[in-house]
Short mmCIF file of C-alpha atoms in Angstrom, two decimals:
data_model
loop_
_atom_site.label_atom_id
_atom_site.label_comp_id
_atom_site.label_asym_id
_atom_site.label_seq_id
_atom_site.Cartn_x
_atom_site.Cartn_y
_atom_site.Cartn_z
CA MET A 1 2.54 -26.11 -12.24
CA SER A 2 4.68 -24.61 -15.15
CA ARG A 3 5.88 -21.20 -14.82
CA ALA A 4 4.12 -20.23 -18.28
CA THR A 5 1.03 -21.54 -16.86
CA LEU A 6 1.04 -19.55 -13.73
CA ILE A 7 1.90 -16.33 -15.21
CA LEU A 8 -1.47 -16.99 -17.69
CA LEU A 9 -3.22 -17.35 -14.45
CA CYS A 10 -1.99 -14.26 -12.66
CA LEU A 11 -2.86 -12.45 -16.12
CA ALA A 12 -6.54 -13.76 -15.90
CA ALA A 13 -6.50 -13.26 -12.31
CA GLY A 14 -5.34 -9.50 -12.45
CA LEU A 15 -7.89 -8.72 -15.38
CA LEU A 16 -10.92 -10.21 -13.76
CA THR A 17 -9.96 -8.40 -10.09
CA GLY A 18 -9.49 -5.32 -11.82
CA VAL A 19 -12.41 -5.62 -14.16
CA GLY A 20 -14.45 -6.67 -10.84
CA MET A 21 -13.36 -3.87 -8.70
CA GLY A 22 -14.08 -1.17 -11.21
CA ALA A 23 -17.40 -2.27 -11.53
CA TRP A 24 -17.88 -2.66 -7.99
CA SER A 25 -16.11 0.56 -6.73
CA PRO A 26 -14.30 2.90 -9.02
CA MET A 27 -12.81 4.73 -5.87
CA ALA A 28 -11.23 1.56 -4.96
CA ALA A 29 -10.19 0.78 -8.16
CA ASP A 30 -8.58 3.93 -8.38
CA SER A 31 -6.57 3.47 -5.17
CA GLY A 32 -5.82 -0.16 -6.49
CA VAL A 33 -4.36 1.15 -9.49
CA ALA A 34 -2.24 3.82 -7.77
CA VAL A 35 -0.62 0.88 -5.79
CA ALA A 36 -0.49 -1.61 -8.64
CA ARG A 37 0.77 0.65 -11.63
CA PRO A 38 4.27 1.40 -9.95
CA LEU A 39 4.55 -2.18 -9.13
CA GLY A 40 4.08 -3.01 -12.99
CA THR A 41 6.13 -0.19 -14.11
CA LEU A 42 9.06 -1.35 -11.54
CA TRP A 43 9.06 -4.80 -13.03
CA LEU A 44 8.97 -3.53 -16.57
CA ASN A 45 11.76 -1.38 -16.02
CA GLY A 46 13.60 -4.37 -14.72
CA LEU A 47 12.93 -6.20 -18.14
CA GLN A 48 14.06 -3.19 -20.19
CA MET A 49 17.49 -2.30 -18.57
CA THR A 50 18.69 -5.92 -19.38
CA VAL A 51 17.94 -5.31 -23.25
CA ILE A 52 21.02 -3.75 -24.64
CA PRO A 53 23.77 -5.57 -22.86
CA LEU A 54 21.77 -9.05 -23.47
CA VAL A 55 21.26 -8.33 -27.24
CA VAL A 56 24.91 -7.27 -27.57
CA THR A 57 26.38 -10.29 -25.64
CA LEU A 58 23.82 -12.62 -27.43
CA LEU A 59 24.87 -11.48 -30.97
CA ILE A 60 28.47 -11.74 -30.10
CA THR A 61 28.60 -14.94 -28.79
CA GLY A 62 25.75 -16.47 -31.59
CA VAL A 63 27.85 -14.85 -34.58
CA THR A 64 31.05 -16.31 -33.38
CA ALA A 65 29.46 -19.55 -33.12
CA THR A 66 27.55 -19.32 -36.63
CA ALA A 67 31.41 -18.46 -38.03
CA GLN A 68 33.07 -21.14 -36.36
CA ALA A 69 30.30 -23.63 -37.41
CA ALA A 70 30.38 -22.09 -41.19
CA GLN A 71 34.29 -23.22 -41.10
CA ALA A 72 33.09 -26.86 -40.24
CA GLY A 73 32.71 -27.68 -44.29
CA ARG A 74 30.64 -26.78 -47.18
CA ILE A 75 27.52 -28.41 -45.60
CA ALA A 76 27.44 -26.43 -42.57
CA ALA A 77 28.00 -23.64 -44.47
CA ARG A 78 25.70 -24.26 -46.80
CA ALA A 79 23.17 -24.82 -43.95
CA ILE A 80 23.80 -21.67 -42.27
CA ALA A 81 23.12 -19.83 -45.65
CA THR A 82 19.84 -21.66 -45.91
CA PHE A 83 18.93 -20.51 -42.24
CA LEU A 84 19.69 -16.87 -43.17
CA GLY A 85 17.82 -17.18 -46.37
CA LEU A 86 14.70 -18.66 -44.52
CA VAL A 87 14.69 -16.04 -41.39
CA ALA A 88 15.04 -13.48 -44.36
CA LEU A 89 12.27 -14.76 -46.16
CA THR A 90 10.11 -15.29 -42.96
CA GLY A 91 10.70 -11.77 -41.56
CA THR A 92 10.00 -9.69 -45.33
CA MET A 93 6.66 -12.00 -45.29
CA ALA A 94 5.42 -10.98 -41.47
CA ALA A 95 6.39 -7.38 -42.21
CA LEU A 96 3.82 -7.57 -45.77
CA VAL A 97 1.46 -9.69 -44.33
CA THR A 98 0.81 -8.43 -40.63
CA PRO A 99 -0.78 -5.12 -42.04
CA VAL A 100 -2.89 -6.97 -44.42
CA LEU A 101 -4.29 -8.92 -41.57
CA LEU A 102 -5.24 -6.26 -39.12
CA ARG A 103 -6.80 -4.42 -42.21
CA LEU A 104 -9.20 -7.60 -42.67
CA LEU A 105 -9.50 -8.22 -39.49
CA PRO A 106 -8.63 -4.83 -37.35
CA ILE A 107 -8.24 -4.57 -33.51
CA PRO A 108 -11.61 -3.76 -31.67
CA ARG A 109 -11.34 -0.20 -31.58
CA SER A 110 -12.63 0.64 -28.38
CA ALA A 111 -10.70 -2.09 -26.54
CA ALA A 112 -7.82 -0.90 -28.33
CA GLU A 113 -8.24 2.73 -26.85
CA ALA A 114 -9.17 1.60 -23.37
CA LEU A 115 -5.67 -0.65 -23.62
CA LYS A 116 -3.98 2.55 -24.80
CA ALA A 117 -5.22 4.63 -21.81
CA ALA A 118 -4.31 2.04 -19.38
CA LEU A 119 -0.83 1.83 -20.64
CA GLY A 120 -0.60 5.48 -20.96
CA HIS A 121 3.05 5.74 -19.69
CA ALA A 122 3.88 3.96 -22.84
CA GLU A 123 5.30 6.75 -25.49
CA PRO A 124 6.60 5.72 -28.81
CA VAL A 125 10.35 5.65 -28.75
CA ALA A 126 11.02 8.10 -31.79
CA PRO A 127 9.12 9.23 -34.63
CA PRO A 128 9.77 7.36 -37.86
CA PRO A 129 13.15 9.09 -39.61
CA PRO A 130 12.84 10.11 -43.42
CA MET A 131 14.87 7.63 -45.51
CA ALA A 132 18.06 9.77 -45.89
CA GLU A 133 18.29 10.24 -42.48
CA PHE A 134 17.90 6.53 -41.62
CA VAL A 135 20.32 5.50 -44.29
CA THR A 136 23.31 8.16 -42.96
CA ALA A 137 22.40 7.24 -39.06
CA ILE A 138 23.19 3.47 -39.63
CA VAL A 139 27.03 3.67 -39.01
CA PRO A 140 27.07 5.40 -35.48
CA THR A 141 29.74 8.18 -34.79
CA ASN A 142 29.41 7.14 -31.14
CA ILE A 143 28.57 3.52 -30.11
CA PHE A 144 27.85 4.74 -26.55
CA ALA A 145 25.71 7.59 -27.73
CA ALA A 146 23.69 4.94 -30.08
CA ALA A 147 22.97 2.94 -27.02
CA THR A 148 21.72 5.69 -24.72
CA ASN A 149 19.33 7.01 -27.48
CA ASN A 150 18.17 3.40 -28.40
CA ALA A 151 19.25 3.58 -31.88
CA LEU A 152 19.65 -0.02 -31.75
CA LEU A 153 19.93 -0.67 -35.58
CA SER A 154 23.25 0.98 -35.45
CA LEU A 155 24.30 -0.44 -32.13
CA ILE A 156 23.51 -4.14 -33.75
CA LEU A 157 25.25 -3.25 -36.86
CA PHE A 158 28.40 -2.04 -35.00
CA THR A 159 28.05 -5.33 -32.73
CA LEU A 160 28.02 -7.64 -35.77
CA ALA A 161 31.06 -6.04 -37.10
CA PHE A 162 32.75 -6.33 -33.81
CA ALA A 163 31.79 -9.96 -33.65
CA PHE A 164 33.09 -11.17 -37.15
CA ALA A 165 36.07 -9.12 -36.38
CA ILE A 166 36.69 -11.12 -33.27
CA THR A 167 36.72 -14.30 -35.54
CA ARG A 168 39.78 -12.91 -36.96
CA ILE A 169 41.76 -12.67 -34.20
CA GLU A 170 44.07 -15.60 -33.56
CA GLY A 171 44.96 -17.63 -30.48
CA GLU A 172 44.41 -16.47 -26.86
CA GLY A 173 42.93 -12.98 -27.79
CA ARG A 174 40.07 -14.22 -29.35
CA GLU A 175 39.20 -16.96 -26.51
CA THR A 176 39.87 -14.31 -23.98
CA LEU A 177 37.27 -11.96 -25.60
CA LEU A 178 34.70 -14.85 -26.06
CA ARG A 179 35.11 -15.71 -22.37
CA VAL A 180 34.26 -12.45 -21.26
CA PHE A 181 31.13 -11.70 -23.38
CA THR A 182 30.05 -15.11 -22.68
CA ALA A 183 30.98 -14.68 -18.97
CA ILE A 184 28.65 -11.34 -19.35
CA ARG A 185 25.70 -13.00 -21.47
CA ASP A 186 25.57 -15.56 -18.62
CA ALA A 187 25.14 -13.03 -15.96
CA MET A 188 22.64 -11.08 -17.65
CA LEU A 189 20.53 -14.51 -18.25
CA VAL A 190 20.57 -14.85 -14.20
CA LEU A 191 19.96 -11.26 -13.71
CA ILE A 192 16.89 -11.79 -16.24
CA GLY A 193 15.78 -14.84 -14.67
CA TRP A 194 15.54 -13.07 -11.31
CA VAL A 195 13.13 -10.36 -12.86
CA LEU A 196 11.11 -13.09 -14.65
CA TRP A 197 10.69 -14.93 -11.38
CA LEU A 198 8.80 -11.90 -10.53
CA ALA A 199 6.76 -12.08 -13.36
CA PRO A 200 3.37 -13.04 -11.89
CA LEU A 201 3.68 -10.38 -9.36
CA GLY A 202 4.56 -7.92 -12.35
CA VAL A 203 1.75 -9.53 -14.75
CA PHE A 204 -0.76 -9.26 -12.32
CA ALA A 205 0.02 -5.61 -11.35
CA LEU A 206 -0.22 -4.66 -15.22
CA ALA A 207 -3.31 -6.67 -15.67
CA PHE A 208 -5.23 -5.13 -12.66
CA VAL A 209 -4.40 -1.79 -14.47
CA VAL A 210 -5.64 -2.79 -17.66
CA GLY A 211 -8.72 -4.54 -16.08
CA ALA A 212 -9.46 -1.50 -14.00
CA THR A 213 -9.09 0.63 -16.91
CA ALA A 214 -10.25 -0.98 -20.03
CA GLY A 215 -12.86 -3.11 -18.53
CA GLY A 216 -13.84 -6.22 -20.16
CA GLY A 217 -12.88 -5.29 -23.78
CA ALA A 218 -9.17 -6.33 -22.29
CA PHE A 219 -10.18 -9.87 -23.00
CA ARG A 220 -11.17 -9.18 -26.73
CA ALA A 221 -8.43 -7.30 -27.39
CA LEU A 222 -6.00 -10.23 -25.95
CA ALA A 223 -8.10 -12.70 -28.20
CA HIS A 224 -7.31 -10.58 -31.03
CA TYR A 225 -3.82 -10.43 -30.52
CA ILE A 226 -3.53 -14.04 -30.05
CA THR A 227 -5.39 -14.77 -33.09
CA ILE A 228 -3.39 -12.34 -35.49
CA ILE A 229 0.05 -13.64 -34.19
CA ALA A 230 -1.12 -17.13 -34.39
CA SER A 231 -2.15 -16.90 -37.88
CA VAL A 232 1.56 -15.40 -38.72
CA GLY A 233 2.94 -18.65 -37.42
CA VAL A 234 0.33 -20.79 -39.43
CA ILE A 235 1.78 -18.87 -42.35
CA VAL A 236 5.36 -19.80 -41.50
CA ILE A 237 4.33 -23.63 -41.39
CA LEU A 238 2.74 -23.37 -44.94
CA MET A 239 5.81 -21.67 -46.07
CA ALA A 240 7.73 -24.80 -44.47
CA TYR A 241 5.83 -27.15 -46.90
CA GLY A 242 6.22 -24.84 -50.10
CA VAL A 243 10.22 -24.85 -49.08
CA ALA A 244 10.18 -28.55 -49.26
CA VAL A 245 7.93 -29.01 -52.32
CA LEU A 246 9.31 -26.39 -54.46
CA VAL A 247 13.06 -26.14 -53.24
CA ALA A 248 13.97 -29.51 -52.04
CA ARG A 249 11.51 -31.41 -54.32
CA VAL A 250 10.00 -33.49 -51.87
CA PRO A 251 6.13 -34.57 -52.57
CA VAL A 252 3.96 -32.86 -50.11
CA GLY A 253 2.24 -36.21 -48.81
CA ARG A 254 5.62 -37.46 -47.81
CA PHE A 255 6.96 -34.26 -45.92
CA ALA A 256 3.74 -34.03 -44.03
CA ARG A 257 4.16 -38.21 -43.10
CA ALA A 258 7.54 -37.13 -42.18
CA LEU A 259 6.94 -34.11 -40.35
CA ALA A 260 3.80 -35.19 -38.59
CA PRO A 261 5.37 -37.37 -35.72
CA ALA A 262 7.51 -33.91 -34.90
CA GLN A 263 4.87 -31.79 -34.77
CA ALA A 264 2.69 -34.07 -32.36
CA VAL A 265 5.68 -33.55 -30.01
CA ALA A 266 6.19 -29.81 -30.82
CA ILE A 267 2.49 -29.12 -29.68
CA SER A 268 2.61 -31.30 -26.47
CA THR A 269 6.24 -29.89 -25.20
CA GLN A 270 6.55 -26.61 -26.96
CA SER A 271 10.42 -27.46 -27.18
CA SER A 272 12.23 -27.91 -30.94
CA LEU A 273 14.92 -29.45 -28.72
CA ALA A 274 12.19 -32.45 -27.71
CA SER A 275 11.10 -32.80 -30.95
CA LEU A 276 14.63 -33.43 -32.50
CA PRO A 277 14.32 -37.28 -32.34
CA ALA A 278 11.26 -37.34 -34.11
CA MET A 279 12.59 -34.74 -36.71
CA ILE A 280 15.74 -37.41 -37.07
CA GLN A 281 13.16 -40.30 -38.02
CA GLY A 282 11.44 -37.56 -40.52
CA ALA A 283 14.75 -37.20 -42.24
CA GLU A 284 15.29 -41.05 -42.41
CA THR A 285 11.48 -41.36 -43.91
CA LEU A 286 12.60 -38.32 -46.30
CA ARG A 287 15.62 -40.35 -47.11
CA ILE A 288 17.95 -37.69 -46.50
CA ALA A 289 21.55 -39.14 -46.04
CA PRO A 290 22.13 -39.71 -42.38
CA ALA A 291 25.57 -37.74 -42.13
CA THR A 292 23.39 -34.54 -43.65
CA ALA A 293 20.79 -34.96 -41.11
CA GLY A 294 22.99 -35.73 -38.49
CA LEU A 295 24.86 -32.37 -38.98
CA VAL A 296 22.04 -30.10 -40.08
CA LEU A 297 19.24 -31.05 -37.86
CA PRO A 298 21.08 -30.28 -34.60
CA MET A 299 22.22 -27.17 -36.07
CA ALA A 300 19.33 -25.87 -37.13
CA VAL A 301 17.77 -26.66 -33.28
CA ALA A 302 20.72 -24.76 -31.77
CA MET A 303 20.68 -21.72 -34.09
CA PHE A 304 17.69 -21.11 -36.34
CA ARG A 305 14.22 -20.60 -35.54
CA ALA A 306 12.32 -19.65 -38.41
CA THR A 307 9.12 -17.99 -36.70
CA GLN A 308 11.26 -15.84 -34.47
CA PRO A 309 11.89 -12.85 -36.65
CA ALA A 310 8.45 -13.06 -38.61
CA MET A 311 6.46 -13.25 -35.42
CA ASN A 312 8.32 -10.81 -33.38
CA VAL A 313 7.94 -8.38 -36.43
CA ALA A 314 4.35 -9.24 -36.32
CA VAL A 315 3.85 -8.67 -32.41
CA SER A 316 5.97 -5.22 -33.28
CA LEU A 317 3.69 -4.15 -36.11
CA TYR A 318 0.57 -5.06 -33.75
CA ILE A 319 1.68 -2.96 -30.95
CA ALA A 320 1.96 -0.23 -33.73
CA ASP A 321 -1.43 -0.38 -35.02
CA TRP A 322 -2.67 -0.85 -31.49
CA PHE A 323 -1.36 2.74 -30.43
CA GLY A 324 -2.14 3.94 -33.82
CA ILE A 325 1.44 4.63 -35.05
CA VAL A 326 2.07 4.34 -38.71
CA PRO A 327 5.59 3.37 -38.85
CA GLY A 328 7.73 4.35 -42.36
CA MET A 329 9.31 2.26 -44.76
CA ALA A 330 12.61 2.79 -43.16
CA SER A 331 11.33 1.88 -40.05
CA VAL A 332 10.03 -1.26 -41.31
CA VAL A 333 12.97 -2.14 -43.10
CA ALA A 334 15.10 -1.47 -39.53
CA ALA A 335 12.90 -3.56 -37.95
CA VAL A 336 12.91 -6.95 -40.00
CA VAL A 337 16.72 -6.41 -40.03
CA VAL A 338 16.95 -6.36 -36.39
CA ALA A 339 14.58 -9.38 -36.07
CA ILE A 340 16.84 -11.38 -38.35
CA LEU A 341 19.93 -10.22 -36.31
CA CYS A 342 18.53 -10.74 -32.99
CA SER A 343 17.33 -14.30 -33.97
CA LEU A 344 21.19 -15.20 -34.42
CA GLY A 345 21.96 -15.18 -30.85
CA SER A 346 18.70 -16.11 -28.92
CA ALA A 347 17.76 -18.93 -30.63
CA SER A 348 18.61 -21.45 -27.50
CA LEU A 349 17.10 -19.18 -24.91
CA PRO A 350 14.18 -20.06 -22.98
CA ALA A 351 10.78 -19.00 -24.66
CA GLN A 352 10.18 -16.02 -21.84
CA ILE A 353 13.63 -14.66 -22.05
CA THR A 354 13.45 -15.02 -26.32
CA PHE A 355 10.04 -13.20 -26.20
CA PHE A 356 11.30 -9.96 -24.44
CA ALA A 357 14.69 -9.56 -25.31
CA SER A 358 14.17 -10.31 -29.25
CA ILE A 359 11.01 -8.56 -29.50
CA ALA A 360 11.88 -5.17 -27.45
CA PRO A 361 14.81 -4.25 -29.81
CA VAL A 362 12.25 -4.55 -32.46
CA CYS A 363 9.78 -2.34 -31.13
CA VAL A 364 12.65 0.34 -30.40
CA ALA A 365 13.89 -0.14 -34.40
CA LEU A 366 10.09 0.14 -35.38
CA GLY A 367 9.34 3.01 -33.13
CA VAL A 368 6.87 1.56 -30.74
CA PRO A 369 6.54 1.40 -27.42
CA ALA A 370 8.15 -1.95 -25.88
CA ALA A 371 5.91 -1.72 -22.48
CA PRO A 372 3.16 -3.95 -23.83
CA LEU A 373 5.43 -6.71 -24.02
CA GLY A 374 5.08 -6.94 -20.11
CA LEU A 375 1.28 -7.86 -20.82
CA LEU A 376 1.88 -9.93 -23.75
CA ILE A 377 4.24 -12.24 -22.71
CA ALA A 378 1.54 -13.96 -20.42
CA VAL A 379 -0.62 -14.87 -23.15
CA GLU A 380 2.46 -16.32 -25.36
CA THR A 381 1.75 -19.85 -23.90
CA ILE A 382 -0.91 -19.93 -27.20
CA PRO A 383 1.44 -18.40 -29.59
CA ASP A 384 4.30 -20.20 -28.48
CA ILE A 385 2.68 -23.36 -29.75
CA PHE A 386 2.59 -21.95 -33.22
CA ARG A 387 6.12 -20.68 -32.92
CA THR A 388 7.36 -24.52 -32.46
CA LEU A 389 5.21 -25.63 -34.83
CA GLY A 390 6.47 -23.23 -37.52
CA ASN A 391 10.50 -24.16 -36.21
CA VAL A 392 10.22 -27.81 -36.43
CA SER A 393 8.36 -27.83 -39.64
CA MET A 394 10.95 -25.45 -41.33
CA ASP A 395 13.76 -27.07 -39.29
CA LEU A 396 12.80 -30.35 -41.62
CA ALA A 397 12.50 -28.16 -44.79
CA ALA A 398 15.40 -26.54 -44.38
CA THR A 399 17.50 -29.97 -43.86
CA ALA A 400 15.72 -31.31 -46.97
CA THR A 401 17.09 -28.23 -48.91
CA VAL A 402 20.54 -28.33 -47.61
CA SER A 403 20.28 -32.09 -48.62
CA ARG A 404 19.18 -31.61 -52.05
CA LEU A 405 21.46 -28.62 -52.82
CA SER A 406 24.26 -30.50 -51.51
CA HIS A 407 23.96 -33.49 -53.88
CA GLY A 408 22.85 -31.30 -56.87
CA THR A 409 20.00 -34.15 -57.47
CA ASP A 410 16.98 -35.37 -55.75
CA GLU A 411 18.04 -39.02 -55.36
CA ASP A 412 18.06 -38.65 -51.83
CA MET A 413 14.43 -37.74 -51.95
CA SER A 414 13.39 -40.72 -54.22
#
């Protein structure tokens, strides 16, 4: 049994046990909640304590690797520019579309209120600042104070500048710094792996509290969450077809035929890496030069997840709507920027680590609680299918685009 399946089963078991005990004996349910809530909170705290060091080290190692890849040649640099443009496009799309989806298909309010009560300890990180305050606070006067106060946009921008500064150092100094941050990153990944090893217990405890407090409405709310987030993933997939047709000038039928085998592998494995051989075959079908496909596709799999900023912004906006928080324009802009930057360093991580490490900073930037992520990670199995489908679809579309831009004509596509 996979870890994701076990966590999902623990979620269902916790919800059913909590709902059943609440219906059978409210007094017993209250006693169970008194035990389960601290256990769930401890597990959440264990996840949250890793966020800042993990994000900082991932960003430094990811940016330096990206900068080194960009120096490999014009095609590599053009590929990275294409990747960044596409994640900016998908992240912006999610910020615009998710509120529309939530208006068209609103969260069941009774279930949302019950879930909010069940997670009553989860408070907003900070009220949305005015635009002028947001702009002036981007550059921190004290980086340690920024980390302490959860000013993650300021912390990430400093880390980004620091990472680029490292790339300008020559020789042993650069290698020493990279080894240090790589070692810290690897240690943090081991630590968060230990915390996630306890995920079945932590998710069961959180789900029990939600089931005992919110009742059966919790199932409706989670099903609604899956529907909204998966819909954003579907839109990213459709955007990949649009990029292929409008930018790379590939006929839609040919692109669909080339992409279908990779999509089949993506659904069955939920892994972009496992889909790479099928994507290379798809590139041959599109008549992309083997040298271009052989360089760009592995880069795309290693450092580019088109759905990550989009779906992470969607999750954060969903939590905001769930808790009745209306983020300001500055907070939404900050959330999109943080989502894009966090995607630079976490593309090669396992899905469960990526989920928390890359969404928690977006939640903080948006001013919404990150605590619900401990519950939502359990149902990530279904949205992750759409994440992988979107990544694979956009990987091939991006490769076709880079080929088109590199050759200046559509002769590769003809």
